[in-house]
Amino acid sequence: MIPNFADRFDGISGSAIREIFKLIARPGVISFAGGNPSPKALPDDLVGEIAAKVIKEDGKRILQYGATEGYPPFLESLSNYLKNKHAFDLSNNLVLPTTGSTQGMDLLCKALINPGDVIITENPTFLGNMQAMRLYQAKLVGVDCDNDGIIIDELEAAIKKYKPKMLYIIPTFQNPGGTTLSLERRKKIVALAEEYGFIVAEDDPYGDLRFSGESLPTIKSFDKTGNVVYLGSFSKIISPGMRVGYMVGENTIIRKCTIGKQSSDLHTANLTQAIVDKFLRENLLDDLIEKIKEDYSIKMQTMLDALKDFPEGTKYTKPEGGMFIFVKLPQGLNATELLNTAVSNNVAYVPGTHFYTDGGRENTLRLNFTNSDIDTIKTGMAKIAEIFKDNNGGK
Ligand SMILES: Cc1ncc(COP(=O)(O)O)c(C=O)c1O
């Protein structure tokens, strides 16, 4: 029997990326589709040693049920790390460890969103969280971006028109865009949130992966009124499989999210919180991040060089970090349709249309540069360039 599923699933068909993964899950396919860290970036030996150590030191507490608010040593080291790194004011804000930053976004929607509430997002935006917002029956309104991130005039017009409950934004090395929101726009967003009274969900899983240029302060660091909730993650700098993220927000918001978390998973696994705690206390992160950045920046440059052979008129972002490049093909080329040809030639990407709140933009695609080695990037990109050129009259 097929039951009557809850209304919240109406129109939700599962992540398009997961469907593409099924298509490309055969040996020999070069995939620029996923968002996985490089296997080389995963510190398996070190995590193994630390896991044994923390179990020896605090095994009985780690293997017992823990507090929803977090494993106490981790809560302490994470709070110190965030005060030093982002100058967050933790007198009016609380930190909550989450099961990946994915859970942070889910809890924030659980706490704030009623069916029909409007959430403004960048257009394009991260597919995974689009799905989370839709499962809470939010109405998503996408606002276009340029090279400096979301376009403020268009954002303000959308705020006036739709009176949003929330703005969801990935200000640094955006997924899928690769772009970074300028300093001026970060400040303006805080001012708009105060003036119009909405919550900003600042999603920042890539901020540490900067290969060039100056680091910018977080949006949250300008927040004096508690309108901004910061979502952080250790997925891209230690391990996505460990599922450790966190949220930082005004006390009452985080308390509501904590209540919401009790019925989601009671608490994030003590073991992985304890492992990340050691990375913070023993200053192991910096070395790890340096190695990852060295590897990723060379891969990104290889991909950018290969993009010069794409059809005439192709435009693409030139990120200063992160994991993705976003490509706009000349009008008339349909990246969604051509994915089938690409996959039969053993190479894959994600068509950009899936990242837009209203679909369309069939001439766009997202490329991931972190999860393939240099030679594979060259081979795969040459294949894609050939397919696109063949369908663009050879040019
Ligand atoms: C923009 C963005 N937010 C959140 C996530 C999920 O991160 P986590 O593994 O911490 O749940 C990702 C992962 O790809 C992402 O790209």
JSON list of C-alpha atoms and ligand atoms in Angstrom, two decimals, residues 35-36 98-105 125-129 168-170 172-176 203-206 231-236 239-241 243-246 323-324 366, ligand 1:
[
{"chain": "A", "resi": 35, "resn": "GLY", "atom": "CA", "xyz": [30.67, 18.23, -3.54]},
{"chain": "A", "resi": 36, "resn": "ASN", "atom": "CA", "xyz": [32.96, 15.80, -1.78]},
{"chain": "A", "resi": 98, "resn": "THR", "atom": "CA", "xyz": [24.73, 20.19, 15.33]},
{"chain": "A", "resi": 99, "resn": "THR", "atom": "CA", "xyz": [24.86, 17.04, 13.25]},
{"chain": "A", "resi": 100, "resn": "GLY", "atom": "CA", "xyz": [26.43, 18.81, 10.28]},
{"chain": "A", "resi": 101, "resn": "SER", "atom": "CA", "xyz": [25.38, 22.33, 9.39]},
{"chain": "A", "resi": 102, "resn": "THR", "atom": "CA", "xyz": [22.55, 20.63, 7.46]},
{"chain": "A", "resi": 103, "resn": "GLN", "atom": "CA", "xyz": [20.90, 20.03, 10.81]},
{"chain": "A", "resi": 104, "resn": "GLY", "atom": "CA", "xyz": [21.44, 23.66, 11.81]},
{"chain": "A", "resi": 105, "resn": "MET", "atom": "CA", "xyz": [19.39, 24.81, 8.81]},
{"chain": "A", "resi": 125, "resn": "THR", "atom": "CA", "xyz": [21.56, 28.53, -4.17]},
{"chain": "A", "resi": 126, "resn": "PHE", "atom": "CA", "xyz": [22.50, 25.28, -2.42]},
{"chain": "A", "resi": 127, "resn": "LEU", "atom": "CA", "xyz": [20.14, 22.52, -3.40]},
{"chain": "A", "resi": 128, "resn": "GLY", "atom": "CA", "xyz": [20.32, 20.58, -0.12]},
{"chain": "A", "resi": 129, "resn": "ASN", "atom": "CA", "xyz": [19.05, 23.47, 1.96]},
{"chain": "A", "resi": 168, "resn": "TYR", "atom": "CA", "xyz": [19.27, 32.23, 3.50]},
{"chain": "A", "resi": 169, "resn": "ILE", "atom": "CA", "xyz": [22.72, 33.19, 2.22]},
{"chain": "A", "resi": 170, "resn": "ILE", "atom": "CA", "xyz": [26.12, 31.57, 1.61]},
{"chain": "A", "resi": 172, "resn": "THR", "atom": "CA", "xyz": [31.77, 33.04, 1.06]},
{"chain": "A", "resi": 173, "resn": "PHE", "atom": "CA", "xyz": [32.68, 30.80, -1.92]},
{"chain": "A", "resi": 174, "resn": "GLN", "atom": "CA", "xyz": [29.04, 30.26, -2.59]},
{"chain": "A", "resi": 175, "resn": "ASN", "atom": "CA", "xyz": [27.65, 26.87, -3.62]},
{"chain": "A", "resi": 176, "resn": "PRO", "atom": "CA", "xyz": [27.08, 26.66, -6.57]},
{"chain": "A", "resi": 203, "resn": "ASP", "atom": "CA", "xyz": [25.74, 29.41, 5.92]},
{"chain": "A", "resi": 204, "resn": "ASP", "atom": "CA", "xyz": [29.54, 29.29, 5.90]},
{"chain": "A", "resi": 205, "resn": "PRO", "atom": "CA", "xyz": [30.97, 25.80, 5.28]},
{"chain": "A", "resi": 206, "resn": "TYR", "atom": "CA", "xyz": [33.69, 27.03, 2.87]},
{"chain": "A", "resi": 231, "resn": "LEU", "atom": "CA", "xyz": [25.85, 28.02, 10.53]},
{"chain": "A", "resi": 232, "resn": "GLY", "atom": "CA", "xyz": [29.32, 26.49, 10.62]},
{"chain": "A", "resi": 233, "resn": "SER", "atom": "CA", "xyz": [30.73, 23.07, 9.73]},
{"chain": "A", "resi": 234, "resn": "PHE", "atom": "CA", "xyz": [33.83, 20.90, 10.05]},
{"chain": "A", "resi": 235, "resn": "SER", "atom": "CA", "xyz": [32.75, 18.85, 7.02]},
{"chain": "A", "resi": 236, "resn": "LYS", "atom": "CA", "xyz": [35.03, 20.53, 4.48]},
{"chain": "A", "resi": 239, "resn": "SER", "atom": "CA", "xyz": [35.44, 15.17, 7.52]},
{"chain": "A", "resi": 240, "resn": "PRO", "atom": "CA", "xyz": [31.85, 15.25, 6.25]},
{"chain": "A", "resi": 241, "resn": "GLY", "atom": "CA", "xyz": [31.30, 11.70, 7.51]},
{"chain": "A", "resi": 243, "resn": "ARG", "atom": "CA", "xyz": [28.79, 15.06, 10.85]},
{"chain": "A", "resi": 244, "resn": "VAL", "atom": "CA", "xyz": [29.94, 17.86, 13.13]},
{"chain": "A", "resi": 245, "resn": "GLY", "atom": "CA", "xyz": [28.64, 21.37, 12.59]},
{"chain": "A", "resi": 246, "resn": "TYR", "atom": "CA", "xyz": [27.33, 24.14, 14.82]},
{"chain": "A", "resi": 323, "resn": "MET", "atom": "CA", "xyz": [35.05, 23.87, -4.14]},
{"chain": "A", "resi": 324, "resn": "PHE", "atom": "CA", "xyz": [33.01, 24.97, -7.17]},
{"chain": "A", "resi": 366, "resn": "ARG", "atom": "CA", "xyz": [28.30, 23.61, -11.72]},
{"chain": "B", "resi": 1, "resn": "LIG", "atom": "C1", "xyz": [26.37, 25.61, 1.17]},
{"chain": "B", "resi": 1, "resn": "LIG", "atom": "C2", "xyz": [26.36, 24.35, 1.97]},
{"chain": "B", "resi": 1, "resn": "LIG", "atom": "N1", "xyz": [25.77, 24.34, 3.16]},
{"chain": "B", "resi": 1, "resn": "LIG", "atom": "C3", "xyz": [25.76, 23.24, 3.92]},
{"chain": "B", "resi": 1, "resn": "LIG", "atom": "C4", "xyz": [26.33, 22.07, 3.48]},
{"chain": "B", "resi": 1, "resn": "LIG", "atom": "C5", "xyz": [26.24, 20.82, 4.34]},
{"chain": "B", "resi": 1, "resn": "LIG", "atom": "O1", "xyz": [27.27, 20.76, 5.22]},
{"chain": "B", "resi": 1, "resn": "LIG", "atom": "P1", "xyz": [27.30, 19.69, 6.40]},
{"chain": "B", "resi": 1, "resn": "LIG", "atom": "O2", "xyz": [28.11, 18.53, 5.94]},
{"chain": "B", "resi": 1, "resn": "LIG", "atom": "O3", "xyz": [27.97, 20.44, 7.52]},
{"chain": "B", "resi": 1, "resn": "LIG", "atom": "O4", "xyz": [25.92, 19.30, 6.76]},
{"chain": "B", "resi": 1, "resn": "LIG", "atom": "C6", "xyz": [26.95, 22.03, 2.24]},
{"chain": "B", "resi": 1, "resn": "LIG", "atom": "C7", "xyz": [27.54, 20.78, 1.77]},
{"chain": "B", "resi": 1, "resn": "LIG", "atom": "O5", "xyz": [27.85, 20.57, 0.64]},
{"chain": "B", "resi": 1, "resn": "LIG", "atom": "C8", "xyz": [26.96, 23.21, 1.47]},
{"chain": "B", "resi": 1, "resn": "LIG", "atom": "O6", "xyz": [27.52, 23.23, 0.26]}
]
